[in-house]
Structure formats: C-alpha cells, structure tokens
mmCIF file with all atom_site columns, C-alpha atoms in Angstrom:
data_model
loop_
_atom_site.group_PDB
_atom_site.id
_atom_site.type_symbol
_atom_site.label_atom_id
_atom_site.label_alt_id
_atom_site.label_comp_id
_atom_site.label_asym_id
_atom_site.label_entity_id
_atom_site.label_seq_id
_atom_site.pdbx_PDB_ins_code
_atom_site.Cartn_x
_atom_site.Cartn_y
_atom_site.Cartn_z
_atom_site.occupancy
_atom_site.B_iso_or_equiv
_atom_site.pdbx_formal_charge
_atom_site.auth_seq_id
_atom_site.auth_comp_id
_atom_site.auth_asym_id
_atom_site.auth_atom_id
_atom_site.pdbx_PDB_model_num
ATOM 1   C CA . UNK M 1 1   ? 158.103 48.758 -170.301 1.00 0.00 ? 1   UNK M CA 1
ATOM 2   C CA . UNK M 1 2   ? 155.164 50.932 -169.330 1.00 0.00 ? 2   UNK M CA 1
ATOM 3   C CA . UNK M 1 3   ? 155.327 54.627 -168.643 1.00 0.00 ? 3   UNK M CA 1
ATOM 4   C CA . UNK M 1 4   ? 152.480 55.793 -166.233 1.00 0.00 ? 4   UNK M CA 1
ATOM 5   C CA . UNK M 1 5   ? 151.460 59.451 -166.529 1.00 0.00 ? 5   UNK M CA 1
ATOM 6   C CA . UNK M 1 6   ? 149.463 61.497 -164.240 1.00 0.00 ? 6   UNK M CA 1
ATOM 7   C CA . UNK M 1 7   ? 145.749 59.827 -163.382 1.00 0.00 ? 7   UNK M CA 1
ATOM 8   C CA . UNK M 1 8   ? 143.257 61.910 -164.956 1.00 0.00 ? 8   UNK M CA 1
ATOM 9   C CA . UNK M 1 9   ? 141.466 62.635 -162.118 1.00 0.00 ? 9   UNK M CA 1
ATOM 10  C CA . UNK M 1 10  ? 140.444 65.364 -160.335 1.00 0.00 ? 10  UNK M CA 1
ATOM 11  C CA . UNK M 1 11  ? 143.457 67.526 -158.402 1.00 0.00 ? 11  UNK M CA 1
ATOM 12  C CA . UNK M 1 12  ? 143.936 66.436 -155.136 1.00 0.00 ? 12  UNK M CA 1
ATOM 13  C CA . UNK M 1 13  ? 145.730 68.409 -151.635 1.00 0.00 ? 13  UNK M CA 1
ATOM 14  C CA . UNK M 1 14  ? 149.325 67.954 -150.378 1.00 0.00 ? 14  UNK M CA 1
ATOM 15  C CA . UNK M 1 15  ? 149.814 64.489 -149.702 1.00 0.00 ? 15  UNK M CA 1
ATOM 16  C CA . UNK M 1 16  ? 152.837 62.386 -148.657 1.00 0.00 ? 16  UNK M CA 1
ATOM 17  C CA . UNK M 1 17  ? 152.993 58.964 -150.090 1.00 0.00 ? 17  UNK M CA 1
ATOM 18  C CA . UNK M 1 18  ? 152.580 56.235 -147.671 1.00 0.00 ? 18  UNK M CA 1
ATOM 19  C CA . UNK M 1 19  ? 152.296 52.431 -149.332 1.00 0.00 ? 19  UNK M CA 1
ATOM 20  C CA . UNK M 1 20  ? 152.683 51.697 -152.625 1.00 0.00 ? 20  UNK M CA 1
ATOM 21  C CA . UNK M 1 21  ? 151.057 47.863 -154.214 1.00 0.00 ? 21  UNK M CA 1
ATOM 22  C CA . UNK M 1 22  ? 152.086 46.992 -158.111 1.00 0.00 ? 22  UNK M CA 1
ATOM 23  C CA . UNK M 1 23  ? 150.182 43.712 -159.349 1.00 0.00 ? 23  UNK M CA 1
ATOM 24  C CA . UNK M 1 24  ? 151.633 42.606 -163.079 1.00 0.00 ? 24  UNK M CA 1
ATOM 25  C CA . UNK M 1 25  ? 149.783 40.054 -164.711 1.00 0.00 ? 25  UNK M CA 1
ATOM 26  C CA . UNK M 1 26  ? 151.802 37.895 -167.996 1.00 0.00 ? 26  UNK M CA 1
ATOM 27  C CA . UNK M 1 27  ? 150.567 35.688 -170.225 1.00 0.00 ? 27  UNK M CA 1
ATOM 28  C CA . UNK M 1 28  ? 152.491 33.338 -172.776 1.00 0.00 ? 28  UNK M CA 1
ATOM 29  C CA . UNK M 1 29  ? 151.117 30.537 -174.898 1.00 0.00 ? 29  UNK M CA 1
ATOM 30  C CA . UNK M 1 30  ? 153.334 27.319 -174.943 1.00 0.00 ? 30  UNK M CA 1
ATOM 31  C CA . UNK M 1 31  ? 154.699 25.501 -177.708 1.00 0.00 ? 31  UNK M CA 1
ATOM 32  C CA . UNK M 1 32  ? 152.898 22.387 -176.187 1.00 0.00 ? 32  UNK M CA 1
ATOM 33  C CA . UNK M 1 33  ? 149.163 23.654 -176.274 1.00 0.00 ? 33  UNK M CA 1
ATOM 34  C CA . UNK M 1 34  ? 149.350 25.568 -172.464 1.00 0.00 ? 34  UNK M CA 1
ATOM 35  C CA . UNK M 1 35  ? 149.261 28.410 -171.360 1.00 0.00 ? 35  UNK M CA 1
ATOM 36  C CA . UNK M 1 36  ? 151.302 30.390 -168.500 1.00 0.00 ? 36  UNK M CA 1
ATOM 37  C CA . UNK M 1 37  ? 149.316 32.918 -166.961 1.00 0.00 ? 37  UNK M CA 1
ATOM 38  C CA . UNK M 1 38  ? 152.220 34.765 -164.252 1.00 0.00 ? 38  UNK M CA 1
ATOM 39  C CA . UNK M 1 39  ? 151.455 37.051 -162.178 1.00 0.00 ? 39  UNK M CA 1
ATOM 40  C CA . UNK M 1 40  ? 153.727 39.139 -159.525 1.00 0.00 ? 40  UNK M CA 1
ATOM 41  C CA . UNK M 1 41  ? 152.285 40.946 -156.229 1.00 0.00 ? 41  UNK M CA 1
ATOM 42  C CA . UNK M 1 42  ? 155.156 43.921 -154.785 1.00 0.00 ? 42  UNK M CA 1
ATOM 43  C CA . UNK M 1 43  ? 154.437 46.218 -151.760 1.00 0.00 ? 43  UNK M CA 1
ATOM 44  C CA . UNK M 1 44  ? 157.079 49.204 -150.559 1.00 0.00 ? 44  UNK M CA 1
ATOM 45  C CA . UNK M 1 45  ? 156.148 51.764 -147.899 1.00 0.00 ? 45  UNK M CA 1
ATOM 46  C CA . UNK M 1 46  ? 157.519 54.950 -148.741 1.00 0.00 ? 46  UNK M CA 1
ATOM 47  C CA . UNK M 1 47  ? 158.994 55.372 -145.069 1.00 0.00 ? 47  UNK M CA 1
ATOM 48  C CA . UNK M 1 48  ? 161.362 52.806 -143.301 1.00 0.00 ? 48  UNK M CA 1
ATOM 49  C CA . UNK M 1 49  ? 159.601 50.438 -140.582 1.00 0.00 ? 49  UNK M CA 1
ATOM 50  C CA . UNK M 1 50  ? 160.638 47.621 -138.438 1.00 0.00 ? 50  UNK M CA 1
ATOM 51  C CA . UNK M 1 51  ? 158.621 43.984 -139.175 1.00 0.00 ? 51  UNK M CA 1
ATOM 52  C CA . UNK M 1 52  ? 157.949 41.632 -136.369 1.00 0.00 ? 52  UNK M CA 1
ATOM 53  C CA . UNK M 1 53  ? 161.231 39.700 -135.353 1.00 0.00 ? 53  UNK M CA 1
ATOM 54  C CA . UNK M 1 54  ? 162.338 43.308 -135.619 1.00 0.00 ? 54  UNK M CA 1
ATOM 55  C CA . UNK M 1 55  ? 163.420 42.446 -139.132 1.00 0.00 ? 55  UNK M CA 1
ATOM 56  C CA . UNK M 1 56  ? 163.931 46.017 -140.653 1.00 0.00 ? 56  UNK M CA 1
ATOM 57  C CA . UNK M 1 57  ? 162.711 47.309 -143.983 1.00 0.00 ? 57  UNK M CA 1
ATOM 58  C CA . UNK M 1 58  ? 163.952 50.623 -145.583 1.00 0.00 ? 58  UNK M CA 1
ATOM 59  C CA . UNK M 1 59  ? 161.649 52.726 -147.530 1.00 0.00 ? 59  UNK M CA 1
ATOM 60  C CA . UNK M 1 60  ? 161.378 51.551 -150.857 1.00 0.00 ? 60  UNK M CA 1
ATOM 61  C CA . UNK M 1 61  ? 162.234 48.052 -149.531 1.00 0.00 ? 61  UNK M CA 1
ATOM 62  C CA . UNK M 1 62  ? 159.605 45.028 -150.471 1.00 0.00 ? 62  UNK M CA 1
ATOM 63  C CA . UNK M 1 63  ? 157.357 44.219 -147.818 1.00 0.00 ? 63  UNK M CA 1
ATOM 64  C CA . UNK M 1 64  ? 155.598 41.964 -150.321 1.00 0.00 ? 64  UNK M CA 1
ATOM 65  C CA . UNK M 1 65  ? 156.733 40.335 -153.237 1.00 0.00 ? 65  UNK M CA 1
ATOM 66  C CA . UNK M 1 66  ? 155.226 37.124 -154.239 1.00 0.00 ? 66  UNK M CA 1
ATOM 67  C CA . UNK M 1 67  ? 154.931 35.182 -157.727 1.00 0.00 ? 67  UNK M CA 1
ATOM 68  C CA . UNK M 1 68  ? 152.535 33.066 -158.531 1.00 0.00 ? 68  UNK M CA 1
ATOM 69  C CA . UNK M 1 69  ? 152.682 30.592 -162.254 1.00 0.00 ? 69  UNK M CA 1
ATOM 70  C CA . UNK M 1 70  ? 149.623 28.823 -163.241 1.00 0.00 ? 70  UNK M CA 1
ATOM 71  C CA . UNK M 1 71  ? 149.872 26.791 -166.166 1.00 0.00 ? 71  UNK M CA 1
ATOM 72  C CA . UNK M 1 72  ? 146.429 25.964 -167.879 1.00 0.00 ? 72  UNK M CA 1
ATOM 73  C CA . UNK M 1 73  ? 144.857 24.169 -170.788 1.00 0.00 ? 73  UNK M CA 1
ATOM 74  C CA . UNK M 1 74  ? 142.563 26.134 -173.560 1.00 0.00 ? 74  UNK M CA 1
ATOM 75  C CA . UNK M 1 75  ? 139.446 25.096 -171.240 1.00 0.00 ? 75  UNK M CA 1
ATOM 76  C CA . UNK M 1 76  ? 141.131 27.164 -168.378 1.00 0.00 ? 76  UNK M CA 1
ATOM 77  C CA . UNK M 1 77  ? 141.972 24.391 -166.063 1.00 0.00 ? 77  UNK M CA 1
ATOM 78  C CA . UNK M 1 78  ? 144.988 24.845 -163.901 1.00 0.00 ? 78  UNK M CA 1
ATOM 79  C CA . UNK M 1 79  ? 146.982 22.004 -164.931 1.00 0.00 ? 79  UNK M CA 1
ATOM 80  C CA . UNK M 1 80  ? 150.556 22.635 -162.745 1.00 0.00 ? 80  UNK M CA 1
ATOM 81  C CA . UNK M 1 81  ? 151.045 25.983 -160.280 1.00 0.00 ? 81  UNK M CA 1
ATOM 82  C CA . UNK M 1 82  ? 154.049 27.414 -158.979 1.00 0.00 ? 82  UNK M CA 1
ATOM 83  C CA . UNK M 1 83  ? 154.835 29.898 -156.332 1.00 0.00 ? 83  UNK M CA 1
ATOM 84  C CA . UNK M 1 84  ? 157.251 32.139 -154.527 1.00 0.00 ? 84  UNK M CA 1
ATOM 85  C CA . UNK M 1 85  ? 157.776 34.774 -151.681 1.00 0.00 ? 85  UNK M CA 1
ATOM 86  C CA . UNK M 1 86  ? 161.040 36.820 -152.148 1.00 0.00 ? 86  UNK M CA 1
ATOM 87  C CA . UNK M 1 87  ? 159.419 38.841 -149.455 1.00 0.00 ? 87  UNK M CA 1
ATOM 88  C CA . UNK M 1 88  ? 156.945 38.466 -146.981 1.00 0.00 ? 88  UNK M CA 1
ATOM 89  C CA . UNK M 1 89  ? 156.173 40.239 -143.325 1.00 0.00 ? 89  UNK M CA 1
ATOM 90  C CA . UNK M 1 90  ? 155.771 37.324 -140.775 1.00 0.00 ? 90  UNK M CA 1
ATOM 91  C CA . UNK M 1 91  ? 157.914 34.512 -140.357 1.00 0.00 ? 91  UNK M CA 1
ATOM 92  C CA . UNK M 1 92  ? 155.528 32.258 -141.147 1.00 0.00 ? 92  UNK M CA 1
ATOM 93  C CA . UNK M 1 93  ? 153.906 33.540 -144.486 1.00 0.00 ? 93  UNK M CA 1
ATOM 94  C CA . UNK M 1 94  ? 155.687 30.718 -146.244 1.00 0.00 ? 94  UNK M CA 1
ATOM 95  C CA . UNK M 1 95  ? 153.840 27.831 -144.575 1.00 0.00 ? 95  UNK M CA 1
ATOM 96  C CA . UNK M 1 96  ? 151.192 29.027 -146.918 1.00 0.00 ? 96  UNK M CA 1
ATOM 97  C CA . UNK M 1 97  ? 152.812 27.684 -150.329 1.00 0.00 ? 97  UNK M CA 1
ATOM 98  C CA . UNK M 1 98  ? 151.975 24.030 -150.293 1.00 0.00 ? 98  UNK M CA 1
ATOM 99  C CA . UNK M 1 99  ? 148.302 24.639 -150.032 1.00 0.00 ? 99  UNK M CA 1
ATOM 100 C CA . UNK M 1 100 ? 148.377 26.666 -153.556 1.00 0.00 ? 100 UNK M CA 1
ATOM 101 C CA . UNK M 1 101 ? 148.781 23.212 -155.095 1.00 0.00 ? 101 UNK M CA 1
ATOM 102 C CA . UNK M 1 102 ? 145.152 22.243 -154.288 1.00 0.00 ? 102 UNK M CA 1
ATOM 103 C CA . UNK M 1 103 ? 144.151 24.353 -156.900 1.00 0.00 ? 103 UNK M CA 1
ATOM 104 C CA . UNK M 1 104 ? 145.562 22.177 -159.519 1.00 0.00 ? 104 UNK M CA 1
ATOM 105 C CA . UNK M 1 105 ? 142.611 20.732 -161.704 1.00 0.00 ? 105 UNK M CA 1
ATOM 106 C CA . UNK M 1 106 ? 140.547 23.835 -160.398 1.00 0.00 ? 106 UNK M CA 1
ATOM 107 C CA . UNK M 1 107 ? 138.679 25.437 -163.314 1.00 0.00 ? 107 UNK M CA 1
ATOM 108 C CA . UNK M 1 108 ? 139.393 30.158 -164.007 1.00 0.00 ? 108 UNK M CA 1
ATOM 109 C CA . UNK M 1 109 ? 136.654 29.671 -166.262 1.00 0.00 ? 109 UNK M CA 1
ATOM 110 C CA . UNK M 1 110 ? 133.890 28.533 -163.883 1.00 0.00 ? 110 UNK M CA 1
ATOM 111 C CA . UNK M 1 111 ? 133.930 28.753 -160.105 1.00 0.00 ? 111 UNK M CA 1
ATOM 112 C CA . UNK M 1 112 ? 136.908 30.229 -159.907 1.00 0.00 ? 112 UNK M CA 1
ATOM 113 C CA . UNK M 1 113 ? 136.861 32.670 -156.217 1.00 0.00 ? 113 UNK M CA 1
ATOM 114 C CA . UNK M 1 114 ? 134.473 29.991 -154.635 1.00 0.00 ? 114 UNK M CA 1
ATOM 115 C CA . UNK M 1 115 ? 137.695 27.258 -155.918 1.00 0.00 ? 115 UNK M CA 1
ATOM 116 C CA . UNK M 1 116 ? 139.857 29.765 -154.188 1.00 0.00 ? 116 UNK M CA 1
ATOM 117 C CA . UNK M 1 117 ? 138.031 29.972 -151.205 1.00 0.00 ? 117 UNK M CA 1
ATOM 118 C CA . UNK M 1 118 ? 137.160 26.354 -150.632 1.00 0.00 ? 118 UNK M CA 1
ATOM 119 C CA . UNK M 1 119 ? 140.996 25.531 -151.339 1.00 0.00 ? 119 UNK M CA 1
ATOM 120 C CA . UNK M 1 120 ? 142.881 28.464 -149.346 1.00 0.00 ? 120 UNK M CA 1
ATOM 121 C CA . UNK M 1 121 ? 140.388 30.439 -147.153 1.00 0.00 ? 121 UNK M CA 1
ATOM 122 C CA . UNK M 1 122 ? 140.976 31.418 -143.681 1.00 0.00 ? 122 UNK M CA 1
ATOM 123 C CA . UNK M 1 123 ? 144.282 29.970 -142.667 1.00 0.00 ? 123 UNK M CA 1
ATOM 124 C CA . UNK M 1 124 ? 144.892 27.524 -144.915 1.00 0.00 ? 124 UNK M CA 1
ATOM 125 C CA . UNK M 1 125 ? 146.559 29.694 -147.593 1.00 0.00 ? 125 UNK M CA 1
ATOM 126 C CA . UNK M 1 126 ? 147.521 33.960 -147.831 1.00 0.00 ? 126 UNK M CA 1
ATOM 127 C CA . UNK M 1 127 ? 145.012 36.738 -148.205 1.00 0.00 ? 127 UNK M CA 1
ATOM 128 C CA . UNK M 1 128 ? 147.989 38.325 -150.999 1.00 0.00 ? 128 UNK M CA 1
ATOM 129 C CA . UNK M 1 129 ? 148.622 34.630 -153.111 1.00 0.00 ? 129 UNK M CA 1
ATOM 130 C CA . UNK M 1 130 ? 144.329 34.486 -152.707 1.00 0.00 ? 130 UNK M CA 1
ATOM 131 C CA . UNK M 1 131 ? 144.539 38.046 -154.664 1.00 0.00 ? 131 UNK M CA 1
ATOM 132 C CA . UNK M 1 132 ? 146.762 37.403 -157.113 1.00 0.00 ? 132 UNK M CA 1
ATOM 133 C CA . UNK M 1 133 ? 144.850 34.193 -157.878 1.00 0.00 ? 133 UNK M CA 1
ATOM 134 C CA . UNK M 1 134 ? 141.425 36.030 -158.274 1.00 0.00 ? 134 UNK M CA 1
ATOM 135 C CA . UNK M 1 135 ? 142.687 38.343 -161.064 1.00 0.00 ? 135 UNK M CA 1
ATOM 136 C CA . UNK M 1 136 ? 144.738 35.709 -162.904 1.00 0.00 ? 136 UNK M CA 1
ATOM 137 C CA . UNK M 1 137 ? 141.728 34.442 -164.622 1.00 0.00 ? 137 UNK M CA 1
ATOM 138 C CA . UNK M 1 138 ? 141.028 37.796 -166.205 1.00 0.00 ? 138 UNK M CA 1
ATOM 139 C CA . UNK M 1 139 ? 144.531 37.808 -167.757 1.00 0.00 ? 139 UNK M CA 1
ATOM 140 C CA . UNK M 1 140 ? 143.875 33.811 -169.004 1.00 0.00 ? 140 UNK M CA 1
ATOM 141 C CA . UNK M 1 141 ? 140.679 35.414 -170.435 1.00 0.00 ? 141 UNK M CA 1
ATOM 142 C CA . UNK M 1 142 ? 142.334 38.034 -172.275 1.00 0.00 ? 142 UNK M CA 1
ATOM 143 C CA . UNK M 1 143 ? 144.777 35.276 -173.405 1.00 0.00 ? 143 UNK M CA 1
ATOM 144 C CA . UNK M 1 144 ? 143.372 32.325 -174.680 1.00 0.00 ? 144 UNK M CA 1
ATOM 145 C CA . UNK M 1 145 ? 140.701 33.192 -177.187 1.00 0.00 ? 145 UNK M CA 1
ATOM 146 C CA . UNK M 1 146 ? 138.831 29.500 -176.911 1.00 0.00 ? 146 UNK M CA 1
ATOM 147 C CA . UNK M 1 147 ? 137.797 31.104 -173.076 1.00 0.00 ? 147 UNK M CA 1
ATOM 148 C CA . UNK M 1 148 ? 135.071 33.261 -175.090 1.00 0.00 ? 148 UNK M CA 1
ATOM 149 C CA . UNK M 1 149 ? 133.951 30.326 -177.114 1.00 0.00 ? 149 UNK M CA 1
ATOM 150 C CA . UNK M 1 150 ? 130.749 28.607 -175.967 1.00 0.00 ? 150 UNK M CA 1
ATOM 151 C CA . UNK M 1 151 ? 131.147 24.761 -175.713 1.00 0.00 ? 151 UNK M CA 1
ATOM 152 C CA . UNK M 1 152 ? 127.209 24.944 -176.546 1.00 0.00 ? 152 UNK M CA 1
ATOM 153 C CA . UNK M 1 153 ? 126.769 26.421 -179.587 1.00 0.00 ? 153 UNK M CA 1
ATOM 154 C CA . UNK M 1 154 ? 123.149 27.651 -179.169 1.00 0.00 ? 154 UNK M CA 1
ATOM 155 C CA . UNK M 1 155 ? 124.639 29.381 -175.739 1.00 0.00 ? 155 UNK M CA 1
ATOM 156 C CA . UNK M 1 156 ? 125.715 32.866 -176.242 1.00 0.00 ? 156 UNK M CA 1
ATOM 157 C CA . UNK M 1 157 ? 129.595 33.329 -175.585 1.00 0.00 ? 157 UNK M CA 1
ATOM 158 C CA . UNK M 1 158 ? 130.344 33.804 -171.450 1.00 0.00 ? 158 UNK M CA 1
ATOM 159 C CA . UNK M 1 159 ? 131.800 37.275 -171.325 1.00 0.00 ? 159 UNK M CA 1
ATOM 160 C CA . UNK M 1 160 ? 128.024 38.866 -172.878 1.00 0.00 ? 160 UNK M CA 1
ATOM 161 C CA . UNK M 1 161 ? 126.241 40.061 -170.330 1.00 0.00 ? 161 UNK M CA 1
ATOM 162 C CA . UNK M 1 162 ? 129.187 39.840 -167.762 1.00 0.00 ? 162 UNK M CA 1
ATOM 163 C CA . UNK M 1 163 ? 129.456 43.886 -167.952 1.00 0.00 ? 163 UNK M CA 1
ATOM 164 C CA . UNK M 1 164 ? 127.622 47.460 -169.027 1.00 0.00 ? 164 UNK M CA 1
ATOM 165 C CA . UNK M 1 165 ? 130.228 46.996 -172.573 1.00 0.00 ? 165 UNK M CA 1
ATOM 166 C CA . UNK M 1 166 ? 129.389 43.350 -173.138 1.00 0.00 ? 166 UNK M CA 1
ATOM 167 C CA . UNK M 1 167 ? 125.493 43.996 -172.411 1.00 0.00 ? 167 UNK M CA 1
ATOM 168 C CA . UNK M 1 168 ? 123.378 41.560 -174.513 1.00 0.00 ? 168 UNK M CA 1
ATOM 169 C CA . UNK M 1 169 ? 121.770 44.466 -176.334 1.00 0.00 ? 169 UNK M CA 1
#
C-alpha cells in the first residue's frame, strides 16, 4: 500500500472537498512472454447525489469505477483486452465495452491516442475507458524494458528527446 502525505505545495484557504478521481496503473510480466498492463479508474463525491433514473449515490459511494486489462507482447501490441464497470452514471455506459476490443492488435508504442481515437472516439466508446487507455502505455513503458530498445540500431532509443530529463544533450 501507498501512504500519501500532504502535497508540497503552497497553503491553500478553507476548502470543502467536492469529487475525488484515483487512477492505479499495474503491471505484471507473464510466465508466457506477455505482459498485463491493469489499470483501475474510481470516482466518489464527497456529498450524496441522486444519478439519472434517480439511482442514488451516498457520499463516498463510486460514481465511477471501471477496469480495464490489456495484455501485450514485448513490442507493445495489445494482444487480448478486458474490461469492466462496477460503476457507472448512465444506464447506458455499458454499451461502450464491446468497442474496447477494436483495439486488439493496436500498437502503445506507436500511435497509440490517434489508435484510441480512430477506434473509440465520439460515441463509439467512453471518454473514462478512453483515459485509462491513454496512460496505460506509460505504465507498459515503465514495464517492459525491450519498449526503450530501438529496433534500428543506428536510431537513438524512443524515450530521448520525448522530455526536458531525456533531452538528447
């Protein structure tokens, strides 16, 4: 488990909590040469509400809570995904799941948010499952180590130059 302390940033005035979002990202090499990269979306509101259908939600109560498994090879292709909503807001949230499995074959290593968008935009999948999606690459890049390897040897690895701490100089 993780203990969070205070943020270190600057003091702030009297506030009352309102929503609160925790994104958890997993990563687990298989014993047949894949990878499962996990990764769970949960929303509360820290007051009680009433959801359309006048479903009711006490505070503290998931609005949100949605799972998404992606299994992948070492070149970051998604070779099997798997998803769930314990908790969505609108009846019809699930309708969304069957279109995740278009992004089977889709690469995290190349192309990944345009893959996303071509294969769930706009109605055809959910803005939170679209979220999760985006940041599971970064996890299978901090898992599999062959991500960083250029298939081109003369090529400098991918992350360089990606960011101020991986800045070619």
């Amino acid at each position: 488990t993780h203990t969070y302390k205070n943020m270190p940033l600057s003091p702030v005035a009297n506030r009352i909590p309102k929503h609160l979002r925790d994104v958890r990202f997993r990563s687990f090499e298989r014993e047949d040469g894949l990878w499962d990269i996990e990764g769970e979306l949960l929303d509360t509101k820290a007051y009680d509400l009433v959801l359309s259908g006048e479903r009711k939600r006490k505070a503290g109560d998931a609005i949100h809570h949605m799972w998404i498994r992606c299994t992948i090879n070492t070149d970051l292709v998604v070779q099997a995904i798997e998803v769930a909503m314990d908790a969505h807001p609108l009846g019809d949230c699930p309708q969304a799941l069957p279109a995740m499995q278009n992004m089977v074959g889709c690469s995290m290593a190349r192309g990944w948010r345009k893959a996303i968008e071509a294969n769930l935009g706009s109605i055809a999948g959910c803005t939170h499952m679209r979220e999760l999606l985006f940041n599971m690459a970064t996890a299978a890049f901090q898992s599999v180590h062959k991500a960083f390897v250029s298939a081109d040897p003369s090529q400098p690895p991918r992350h360089l130059g990606q960011c101020a701490g991986w800045d070619f100089n």
